[in-house]
Coordinates of N, CA and C in Angstrom, one line a residue:
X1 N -49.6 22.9 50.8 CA -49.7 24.3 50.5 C -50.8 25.0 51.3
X2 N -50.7 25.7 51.9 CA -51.0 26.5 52.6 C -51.7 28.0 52.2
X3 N -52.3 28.7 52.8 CA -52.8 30.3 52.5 C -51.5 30.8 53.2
X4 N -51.1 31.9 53.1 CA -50.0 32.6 53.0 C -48.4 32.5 53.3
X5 N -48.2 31.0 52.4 CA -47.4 30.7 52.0 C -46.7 31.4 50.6
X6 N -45.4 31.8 50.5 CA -44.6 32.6 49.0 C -44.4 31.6 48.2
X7 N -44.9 31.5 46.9 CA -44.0 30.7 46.1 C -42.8 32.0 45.2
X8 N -42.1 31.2 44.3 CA -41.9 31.7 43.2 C -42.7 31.2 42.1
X9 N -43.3 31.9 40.6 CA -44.2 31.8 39.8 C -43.9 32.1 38.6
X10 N -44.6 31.6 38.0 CA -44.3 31.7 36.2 C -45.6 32.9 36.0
X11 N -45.8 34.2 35.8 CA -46.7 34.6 35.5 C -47.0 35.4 33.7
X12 N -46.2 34.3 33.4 CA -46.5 35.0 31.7 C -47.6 34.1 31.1
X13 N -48.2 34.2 30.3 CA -48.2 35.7 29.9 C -49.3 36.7 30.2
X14 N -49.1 37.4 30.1 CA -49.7 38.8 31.0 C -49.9 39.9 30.4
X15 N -50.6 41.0 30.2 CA -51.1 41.8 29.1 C -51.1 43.6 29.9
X16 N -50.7 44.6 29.5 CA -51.1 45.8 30.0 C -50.0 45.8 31.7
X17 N -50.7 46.4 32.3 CA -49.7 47.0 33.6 C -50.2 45.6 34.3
X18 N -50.4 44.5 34.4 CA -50.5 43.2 35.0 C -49.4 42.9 35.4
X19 N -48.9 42.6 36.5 CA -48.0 42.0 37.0 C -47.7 40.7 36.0
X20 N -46.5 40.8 35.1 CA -45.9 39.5 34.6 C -44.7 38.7 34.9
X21 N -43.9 37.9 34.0 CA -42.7 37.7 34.2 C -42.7 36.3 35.6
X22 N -41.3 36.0 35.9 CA -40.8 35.1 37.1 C -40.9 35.8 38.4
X23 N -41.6 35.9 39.5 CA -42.3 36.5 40.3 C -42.4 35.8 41.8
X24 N -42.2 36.3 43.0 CA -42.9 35.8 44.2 C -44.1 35.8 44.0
X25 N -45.1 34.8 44.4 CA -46.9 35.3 44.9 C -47.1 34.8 46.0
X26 N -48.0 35.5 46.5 CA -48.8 34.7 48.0 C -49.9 34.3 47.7
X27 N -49.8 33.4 48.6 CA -51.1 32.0 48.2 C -52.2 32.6 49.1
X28 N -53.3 33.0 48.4 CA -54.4 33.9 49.1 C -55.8 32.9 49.3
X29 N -56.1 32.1 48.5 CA -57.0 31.2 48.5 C -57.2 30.3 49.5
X30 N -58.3 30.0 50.3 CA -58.5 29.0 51.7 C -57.7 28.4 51.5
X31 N -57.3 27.3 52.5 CA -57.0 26.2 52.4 C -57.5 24.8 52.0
X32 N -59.1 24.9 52.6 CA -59.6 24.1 52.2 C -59.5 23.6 50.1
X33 N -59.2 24.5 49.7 CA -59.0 24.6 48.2 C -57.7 24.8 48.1
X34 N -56.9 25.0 48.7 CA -55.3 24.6 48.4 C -55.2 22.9 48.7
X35 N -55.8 22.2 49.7 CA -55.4 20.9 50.0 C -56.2 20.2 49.8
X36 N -56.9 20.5 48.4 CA -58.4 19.7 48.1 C -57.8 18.9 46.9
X37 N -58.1 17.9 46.9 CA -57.4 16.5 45.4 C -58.1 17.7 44.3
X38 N -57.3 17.1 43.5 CA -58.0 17.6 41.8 C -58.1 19.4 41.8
X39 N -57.9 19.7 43.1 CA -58.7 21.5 42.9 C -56.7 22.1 42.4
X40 N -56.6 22.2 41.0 CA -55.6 22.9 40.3 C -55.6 24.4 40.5
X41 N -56.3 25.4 40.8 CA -56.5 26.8 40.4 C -56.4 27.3 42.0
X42 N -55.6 28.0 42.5 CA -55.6 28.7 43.5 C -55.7 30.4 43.4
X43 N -55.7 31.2 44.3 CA -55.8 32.5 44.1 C -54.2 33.0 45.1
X44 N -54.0 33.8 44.1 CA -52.6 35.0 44.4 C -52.3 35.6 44.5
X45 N -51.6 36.4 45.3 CA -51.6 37.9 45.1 C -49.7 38.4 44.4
X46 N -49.7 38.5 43.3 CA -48.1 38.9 43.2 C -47.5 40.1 43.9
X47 N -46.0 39.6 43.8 CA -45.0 40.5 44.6 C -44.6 41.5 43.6
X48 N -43.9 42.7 43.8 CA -43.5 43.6 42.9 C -42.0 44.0 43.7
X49 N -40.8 44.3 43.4 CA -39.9 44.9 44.0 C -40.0 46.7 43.7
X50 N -41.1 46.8 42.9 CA -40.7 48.4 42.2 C -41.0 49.1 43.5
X51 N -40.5 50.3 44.1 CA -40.0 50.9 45.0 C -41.8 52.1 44.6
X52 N -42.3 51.8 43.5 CA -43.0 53.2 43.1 C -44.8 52.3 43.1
X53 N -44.8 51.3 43.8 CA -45.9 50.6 43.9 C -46.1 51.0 45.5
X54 N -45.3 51.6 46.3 CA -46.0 52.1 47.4 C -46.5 53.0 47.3
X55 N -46.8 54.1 46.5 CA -47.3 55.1 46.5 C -48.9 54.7 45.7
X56 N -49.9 53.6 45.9 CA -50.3 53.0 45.3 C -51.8 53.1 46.4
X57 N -51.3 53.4 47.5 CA -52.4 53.2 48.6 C -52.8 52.1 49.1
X58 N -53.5 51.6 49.9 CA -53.9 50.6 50.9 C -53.9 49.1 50.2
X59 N -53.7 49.3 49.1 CA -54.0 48.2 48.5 C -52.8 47.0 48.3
X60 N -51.8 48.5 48.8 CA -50.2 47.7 48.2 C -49.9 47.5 50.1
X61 N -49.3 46.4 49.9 CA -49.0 46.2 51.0 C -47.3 45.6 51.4
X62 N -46.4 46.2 51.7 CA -44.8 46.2 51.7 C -44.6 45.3 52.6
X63 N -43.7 44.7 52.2 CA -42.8 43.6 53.0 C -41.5 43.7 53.0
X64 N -41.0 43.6 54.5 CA -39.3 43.9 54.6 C -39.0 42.2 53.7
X65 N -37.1 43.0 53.5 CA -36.8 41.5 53.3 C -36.2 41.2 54.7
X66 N -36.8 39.4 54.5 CA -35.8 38.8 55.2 C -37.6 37.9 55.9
X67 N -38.6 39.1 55.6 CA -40.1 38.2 56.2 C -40.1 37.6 54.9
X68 N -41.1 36.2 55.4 CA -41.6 34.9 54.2 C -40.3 34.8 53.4
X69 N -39.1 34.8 54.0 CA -38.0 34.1 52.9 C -37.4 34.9 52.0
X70 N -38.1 36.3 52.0 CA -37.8 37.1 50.7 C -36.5 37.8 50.8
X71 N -35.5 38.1 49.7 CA -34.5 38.8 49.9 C -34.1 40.3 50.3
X72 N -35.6 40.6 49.2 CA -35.2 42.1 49.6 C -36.8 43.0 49.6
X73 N -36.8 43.6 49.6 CA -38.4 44.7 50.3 C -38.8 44.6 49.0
X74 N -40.3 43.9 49.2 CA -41.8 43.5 48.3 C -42.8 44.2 48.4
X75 N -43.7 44.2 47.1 CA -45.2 45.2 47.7 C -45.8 44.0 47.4
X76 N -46.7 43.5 48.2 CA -47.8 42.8 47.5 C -48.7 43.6 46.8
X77 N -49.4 43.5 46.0 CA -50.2 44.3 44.8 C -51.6 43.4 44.9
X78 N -52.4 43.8 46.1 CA -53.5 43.6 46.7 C -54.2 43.6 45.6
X79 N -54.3 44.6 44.8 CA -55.0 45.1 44.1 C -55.0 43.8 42.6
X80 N -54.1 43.5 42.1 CA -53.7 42.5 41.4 C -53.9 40.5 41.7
X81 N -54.5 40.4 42.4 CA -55.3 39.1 43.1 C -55.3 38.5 41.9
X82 N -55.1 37.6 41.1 CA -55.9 36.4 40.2 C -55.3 34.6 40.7
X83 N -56.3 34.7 39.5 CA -56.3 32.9 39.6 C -54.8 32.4 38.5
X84 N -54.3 31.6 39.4 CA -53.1 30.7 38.8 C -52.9 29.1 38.7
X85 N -53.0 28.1 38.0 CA -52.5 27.2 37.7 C -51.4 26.7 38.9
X86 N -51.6 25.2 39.3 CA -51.0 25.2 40.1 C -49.3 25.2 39.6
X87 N -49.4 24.2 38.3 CA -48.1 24.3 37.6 C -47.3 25.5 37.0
X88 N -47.9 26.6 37.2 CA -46.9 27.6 37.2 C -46.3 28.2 38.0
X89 N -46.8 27.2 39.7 CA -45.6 27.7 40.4 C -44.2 27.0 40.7
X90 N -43.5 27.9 41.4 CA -41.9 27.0 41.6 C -41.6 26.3 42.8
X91 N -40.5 27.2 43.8 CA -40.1 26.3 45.0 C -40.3 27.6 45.3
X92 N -41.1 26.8 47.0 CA -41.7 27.7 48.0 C -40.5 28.4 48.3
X93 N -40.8 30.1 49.1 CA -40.0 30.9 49.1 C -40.0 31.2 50.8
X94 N -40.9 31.2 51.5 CA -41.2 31.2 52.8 C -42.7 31.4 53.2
X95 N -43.1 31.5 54.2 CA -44.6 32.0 54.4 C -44.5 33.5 55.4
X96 N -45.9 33.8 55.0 CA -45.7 35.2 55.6 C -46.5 34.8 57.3
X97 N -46.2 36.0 58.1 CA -46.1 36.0 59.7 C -47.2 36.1 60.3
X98 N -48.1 36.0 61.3 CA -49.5 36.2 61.1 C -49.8 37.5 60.7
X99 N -49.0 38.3 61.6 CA -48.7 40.0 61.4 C -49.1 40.4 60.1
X100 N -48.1 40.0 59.1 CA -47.7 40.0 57.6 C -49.5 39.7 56.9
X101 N -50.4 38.3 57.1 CA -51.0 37.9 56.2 C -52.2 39.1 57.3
X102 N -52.2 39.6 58.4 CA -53.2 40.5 58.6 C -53.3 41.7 57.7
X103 N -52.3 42.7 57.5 CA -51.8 43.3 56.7 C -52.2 43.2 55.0
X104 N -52.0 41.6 55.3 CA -52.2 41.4 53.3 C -54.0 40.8 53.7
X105 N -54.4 40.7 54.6 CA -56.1 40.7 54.3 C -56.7 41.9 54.2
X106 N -56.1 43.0 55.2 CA -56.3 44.5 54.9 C -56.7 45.0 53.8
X107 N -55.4 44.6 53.2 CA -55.3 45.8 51.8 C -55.9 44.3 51.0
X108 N -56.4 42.8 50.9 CA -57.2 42.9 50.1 C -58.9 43.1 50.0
X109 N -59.2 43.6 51.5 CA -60.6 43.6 51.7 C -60.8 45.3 51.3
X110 N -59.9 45.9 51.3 CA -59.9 47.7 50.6 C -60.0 47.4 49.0
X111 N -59.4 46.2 48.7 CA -59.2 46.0 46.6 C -60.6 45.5 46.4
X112 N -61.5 44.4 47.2 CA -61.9 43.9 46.8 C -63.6 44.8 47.6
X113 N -63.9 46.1 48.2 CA -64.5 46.5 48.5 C -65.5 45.5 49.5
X114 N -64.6 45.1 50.2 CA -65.1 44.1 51.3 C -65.3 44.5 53.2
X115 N -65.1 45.7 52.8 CA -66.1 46.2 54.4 C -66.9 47.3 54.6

């Protein structure tokens, strides 16, 4: 497992406008901590298909389909980053492009007030 690799994800349960439900995420967390024994908890960023999460600003970051394996056009929801259990994810879905994970460091260094 890799950093900006897609899984599919179990993200229930979930409370308020949180991204919930059966979900794409991108694996945002080093690698050194993706391929470390015993390290269970990675960091994520979930996918959204809602069409009204671009209007959302820098934070959201769109993805055609057909990049990282995906079917049809994703926002990543920068803004939305948490920690996940490794066992709630499914079968990898693709990885994103360097292009793509530039993009999704962007909009998380704007979420996380990082420049």
């Amino acid at each position: 497992m890799t950093r900006g690799e897609v899984y599919w994800a179990d993200l229930a349960p979930r409370s308020g406008s949180e991204q919930r439900g059966r979900r794409p995420v991108i694996v945002v967390s080093r690698d050194a901590f993706n391929q470390a024994r015993g390290w269970q908890s990675l960091l994520v960023v979930p996918l959204s298909t809602a069409s009204a999460q671009a209007a959302r600003g820098p934070t959201t970051v769109p993805l055609a389909p057909g990049s990282a394996g995906l079917r049809r056009p994703c926002y990543a929801v920068c803004h939305q980053v948490t920690t996940l259990d490794r066992a709630k994810l499914g079968p990898r879905v693709g990885a994103l492009s360097r292009e793509s994970l530039a993009r999704l460091d962007a909009g998380l260094r704007v979420a996380l007030d990082l420049d």
